[in-house]
Amino acid sequence: MLKTLLYVNEDLASSIALRFTDYLNKFVKLSLYIIHVEEPDAKEQVGTGWVRRTWEDGVRSSGKRLVDRMLRTENIDCPLAGRPKIVVEESDFLGERKDREVVYELGNGMYKLFIKGYLDSADPEKFYELISSKLSTETSCPMLVVKNLSLSKKCALLCADSVDPKLLVEKSMDILGDSTFDLDLVFFKFKENEELRVLDPKEGGSYLRETEALLAERDKVVNNVTVLSGTPEQVGDYLKDYALVASTLPSRKSMRMYTLAHSLASVLLVG
């Protein structure tokens, strides 16, 4: 089973992430753990010693009630492998410290997958802010960015000339190697077309052939190989039929980053 950490907060993104994780468990068997970070106002932080510990216990109890309420509301079938971990945020710089707390838990717990909900899929700047954060760059495991509750039986590997086939296959198969998803390869070639074009698979060149060969070495069956020519918006819309799309971490200005930002499918970032 895949040891997995899911970040939960009391918001719509976490609600969708919980339900998607429950669905994912039908295809990839998960050993699921939950983490929640309580972010009290800096003015609320009090004292030292037993006063401080008493205050922190109260904050953790509040966080536990929040997580329990979320779990009751979503009523997922995927069982938890342990009690939810509630972390109290102590820094004035809440976002930065939250990342450090979760990164520490990911490394200390030796998780194989981290899942986080994300709703603002139409804004490339916000998407890049997420994928360039400590959660993406300082963790030792892949991150699944849950955008929508896409109940598809298909997943895809996103290939391009900028993608290292060996890295993509090795890291994505660490997560999806034993899954029961139908696997497709989608090769993206950027061009300002008026509409999306499907090219001959030969147009994928040596990078696509190497990706196929590496998957064959692992006895993975690829159902469809599609080479697409178009804009990030067009390819992102094409990916909506997949439960998730796996990709290596893109650079800031790559067209692949914009494609993943516009993807309506959830994104599995590997490598």
Coordinates of C-alpha atoms in Angstrom, one line a residue:
M1 CA 0.0 0.0 0.0
L2 CA 1.1 3.5 -0.8
K3 CA 1.8 5.6 2.4
T4 CA 0.0 8.8 1.7
L5 CA -0.4 12.2 3.5
L6 CA -3.4 14.3 2.7
Y7 CA -3.6 17.9 3.8
V8 CA -7.0 18.9 5.1
N9 CA -8.5 22.3 5.9
E10 CA -12.1 23.4 6.3
D11 CA -12.6 24.5 2.7
L12 CA -13.9 23.4 -0.6
A13 CA -10.5 22.4 -2.0
S14 CA -10.0 20.0 0.9
S15 CA -13.5 18.6 0.5
I16 CA -12.8 17.8 -3.1
A17 CA -9.4 16.4 -2.3
L18 CA -10.9 14.1 0.4
R19 CA -13.5 12.7 -2.1
F20 CA -10.9 12.4 -4.9
T21 CA -8.6 10.5 -2.5
D22 CA -11.4 8.1 -1.7
Y23 CA -11.9 7.5 -5.4
L24 CA -8.2 7.2 -6.0
N25 CA -8.0 4.4 -3.4
K26 CA -10.2 2.3 -5.8
F27 CA -7.3 2.3 -8.3
V28 CA -4.2 2.7 -6.1
K29 CA -4.3 1.2 -2.7
L30 CA -3.5 3.9 -0.2
S31 CA -2.4 3.8 3.4
L32 CA -3.9 7.2 4.3
Y33 CA -2.8 9.7 6.9
I34 CA -4.2 13.2 7.4
I35 CA -2.5 16.4 8.5
H36 CA -4.1 19.7 9.4
V37 CA -2.3 22.9 10.4
E38 CA -4.0 25.2 12.8
E39 CA -3.1 28.9 12.2
P40 CA -4.0 31.0 15.3
D41 CA -3.7 34.7 15.1
A42 CA -0.3 35.9 16.3
K43 CA -2.1 37.9 19.0
E44 CA -3.6 34.8 20.4
Q45 CA -0.3 33.1 21.1
V46 CA 0.4 33.3 24.8
G47 CA 2.9 32.7 27.6
T48 CA 5.5 29.9 28.1
G49 CA 5.7 26.7 30.1
W50 CA 2.4 25.1 31.1
V51 CA 0.4 28.1 30.1
R52 CA 1.7 27.8 26.6
R53 CA 1.2 24.0 26.5
T54 CA -2.4 24.4 27.8
W55 CA -3.1 27.0 25.0
E56 CA -1.6 24.7 22.3
D57 CA -3.7 21.8 23.6
G58 CA -6.8 23.9 23.2
V59 CA -5.8 24.9 19.6
R60 CA -5.1 21.3 18.7
S61 CA -8.5 20.2 20.1
S62 CA -10.1 22.8 17.9
G63 CA -8.2 21.5 14.9
K64 CA -9.2 17.9 15.7
R65 CA -12.9 18.9 15.8
L66 CA -12.5 20.5 12.4
V67 CA -10.9 17.4 10.9
D68 CA -13.5 15.1 12.5
R69 CA -16.3 17.3 11.1
M70 CA -14.8 17.2 7.6
L71 CA -14.5 13.4 7.8
R72 CA -18.1 13.0 9.0
T73 CA -19.3 15.3 6.2
E74 CA -17.5 13.6 3.4
N75 CA -18.0 10.1 4.8
I76 CA -15.2 8.5 2.8
D77 CA -14.8 4.8 2.5
C78 CA -11.0 4.9 2.5
P79 CA -9.9 4.0 6.0
L80 CA -7.3 6.1 7.9
A81 CA -4.1 4.3 8.8
G82 CA -3.5 6.5 11.9
R83 CA -5.0 9.3 13.8
P84 CA -5.0 12.7 12.0
K85 CA -2.0 14.8 12.9
I86 CA -2.8 18.3 14.1
V87 CA 0.0 20.9 13.9
V88 CA -0.1 24.3 15.6
E89 CA 1.4 27.1 13.6
E90 CA 3.6 29.4 15.6
S91 CA 5.1 31.9 13.2
D92 CA 3.8 35.2 12.1
F93 CA 4.7 34.1 8.5
L94 CA 1.9 31.6 8.4
G95 CA 2.2 30.3 4.8
E96 CA 6.0 29.8 5.0
R97 CA 5.8 28.0 8.4
K98 CA 2.9 25.8 7.3
D99 CA 5.0 24.5 4.4
R100 CA 7.9 23.8 6.7
E101 CA 5.7 21.9 9.2
V102 CA 4.2 19.7 6.4
V103 CA 7.6 19.2 4.7
Y104 CA 9.0 18.0 8.0
E105 CA 6.1 15.6 8.5
L106 CA 6.5 14.2 4.9
G107 CA 10.2 13.6 5.4
N108 CA 10.0 12.3 8.9
G109 CA 7.1 10.0 8.1
M110 CA 8.7 8.6 4.9
Y111 CA 5.5 9.1 2.8
K112 CA 5.3 8.0 -0.8
L113 CA 2.7 10.5 -1.9
F114 CA 1.4 13.9 -0.7
I115 CA -2.1 15.1 -1.7
K116 CA -3.3 18.7 -1.6
G117 CA -6.5 20.3 -2.9
Y118 CA -6.2 23.3 -5.3
L119 CA -9.1 25.1 -7.0
D120 CA -7.7 28.1 -8.9
S121 CA -6.8 26.1 -12.0
A122 CA -7.2 29.0 -14.4
D123 CA -4.4 31.2 -13.0
P124 CA -0.8 30.1 -14.1
E125 CA 0.8 32.4 -11.6
K126 CA -1.0 30.9 -8.6
F127 CA -0.4 27.4 -9.9
Y128 CA 3.3 28.1 -10.3
E129 CA 3.4 29.6 -6.8
L130 CA 2.1 26.2 -5.5
I131 CA 4.4 24.0 -7.5
S132 CA 7.5 26.1 -6.7
S133 CA 6.7 26.2 -2.9
K134 CA 8.5 24.1 -0.3
L135 CA 5.8 21.5 -0.6
S136 CA 6.9 20.7 -4.2
T137 CA 10.6 21.5 -4.1
E138 CA 11.7 20.2 -0.7
T139 CA 9.7 17.0 -0.3
S140 CA 11.1 13.6 -1.3
C141 CA 7.8 12.3 -2.6
P142 CA 5.5 13.2 -5.5
M143 CA 2.6 15.7 -5.0
L144 CA -0.9 15.2 -6.3
V145 CA -2.6 18.5 -6.9
V146 CA -6.3 17.8 -6.8
K147 CA -8.3 20.2 -8.9
N148 CA -11.5 18.5 -9.7
L149 CA -13.5 15.4 -8.7
S150 CA -12.9 13.7 -12.1
L151 CA -14.3 10.2 -11.9
S152 CA -12.5 8.8 -14.9
K153 CA -10.8 5.4 -15.2
K154 CA -8.0 6.9 -17.2
C155 CA -4.7 8.5 -16.3
A156 CA -2.1 10.0 -18.6
L157 CA 1.7 10.7 -18.7
L158 CA 2.3 14.1 -20.2
C159 CA 5.4 14.0 -22.5
A160 CA 7.2 16.7 -24.3
D161 CA 10.7 17.4 -25.7
S162 CA 11.6 19.0 -22.4
V163 CA 10.7 15.9 -20.4
D164 CA 13.2 13.3 -19.3
P165 CA 11.5 10.0 -20.2
K166 CA 13.5 8.0 -17.6
L167 CA 12.6 10.4 -14.8
L168 CA 8.9 10.6 -15.9
V169 CA 8.5 6.8 -16.1
E170 CA 10.4 5.8 -13.0
K171 CA 8.8 8.4 -10.7
S172 CA 5.3 8.1 -12.0
M173 CA 5.4 4.3 -11.9
D174 CA 6.4 4.5 -8.2
I175 CA 2.9 5.8 -7.7
L176 CA 0.9 4.3 -10.6
G177 CA 2.8 1.1 -11.4
D178 CA 0.3 -1.2 -9.6
S179 CA -2.7 0.9 -10.3
T180 CA -5.7 -0.3 -12.3
F181 CA -6.1 2.9 -14.3
D182 CA -6.1 2.7 -18.1
L183 CA -2.8 4.4 -19.1
D184 CA -2.4 6.8 -22.0
L185 CA 0.6 8.9 -23.3
V186 CA -0.1 12.5 -24.3
F187 CA 2.8 14.2 -26.1
F188 CA 2.5 18.0 -26.2
K189 CA 3.9 20.2 -29.1
F190 CA 3.3 23.9 -28.7
K191 CA 1.9 25.8 -31.6
E192 CA -0.5 28.7 -31.9
N193 CA -3.1 26.8 -33.8
E194 CA -6.7 28.1 -34.1
E195 CA -7.8 24.7 -32.9
L196 CA -6.2 21.6 -31.4
R197 CA -4.6 19.2 -33.8
V198 CA -3.9 15.5 -33.4
L199 CA -0.7 14.5 -35.2
D200 CA 0.8 11.2 -36.3
P201 CA 2.5 9.5 -33.3
K202 CA 5.8 9.6 -35.2
E203 CA 5.8 13.4 -34.6
G204 CA 6.6 12.6 -30.9
G205 CA 10.1 11.6 -32.0
S206 CA 12.7 9.9 -29.9
Y207 CA 11.4 11.2 -26.5
L208 CA 8.1 9.5 -27.1
R209 CA 9.6 6.3 -28.3
E210 CA 11.9 6.1 -25.3
T211 CA 8.9 6.7 -23.0
E212 CA 7.0 3.8 -24.6
A213 CA 10.0 1.5 -24.4
L214 CA 10.6 2.2 -20.7
L215 CA 7.0 1.5 -19.9
A216 CA 7.1 -1.8 -22.0
E217 CA 10.2 -2.8 -19.9
R218 CA 7.9 -2.6 -16.9
D219 CA 5.2 -4.6 -18.6
K220 CA 2.9 -1.6 -18.6
V221 CA 0.2 -1.5 -21.3
V222 CA -0.4 1.8 -23.0
N223 CA -3.9 2.1 -24.3
N224 CA -3.5 5.2 -26.4
V225 CA -0.6 7.4 -27.6
T226 CA -1.7 10.9 -28.7
V227 CA 0.5 13.7 -30.1
L228 CA -1.2 17.1 -29.7
S229 CA -0.3 20.4 -31.4
G230 CA -1.8 23.4 -29.9
T231 CA -1.8 26.0 -27.1
P232 CA -1.6 25.2 -23.3
E233 CA -5.3 26.2 -23.0
Q234 CA -6.3 23.8 -25.8
V235 CA -4.3 20.9 -24.4
G236 CA -5.3 21.6 -20.8
D237 CA -9.0 21.3 -21.9
Y238 CA -8.2 18.0 -23.8
L239 CA -6.9 16.6 -20.5
K240 CA -10.2 17.0 -18.7
D241 CA -11.2 13.4 -19.5
Y242 CA -8.5 12.0 -17.3
A243 CA -8.6 11.4 -13.5
L244 CA -5.1 12.6 -13.3
V245 CA -2.1 13.6 -15.4
A246 CA 1.4 12.8 -14.4
S247 CA 4.2 15.2 -15.3
T248 CA 7.8 16.1 -14.2
L249 CA 8.1 19.4 -12.4
P250 CA 8.0 22.1 -15.2
S251 CA 10.1 25.3 -15.3
R252 CA 8.5 28.7 -14.8
K253 CA 8.3 29.7 -18.4
S254 CA 7.7 26.3 -20.1
M255 CA 4.5 25.8 -22.1
R256 CA 4.0 22.6 -20.1
M257 CA 3.7 24.6 -16.9
Y258 CA 0.9 26.6 -18.5
T259 CA -0.7 23.4 -19.8
L260 CA -0.8 21.9 -16.3
A261 CA -2.1 25.2 -14.9
H262 CA -5.0 25.1 -17.4
S263 CA -5.5 21.3 -17.0
L264 CA -9.0 20.5 -15.7
A265 CA -7.6 17.1 -14.5
S266 CA -5.7 16.7 -11.3
V267 CA -1.9 16.9 -11.6
L268 CA 0.6 14.4 -10.3
L269 CA 4.0 16.1 -10.1
V270 CA 7.0 13.7 -10.0
G271 CA 10.7 14.1 -10.0

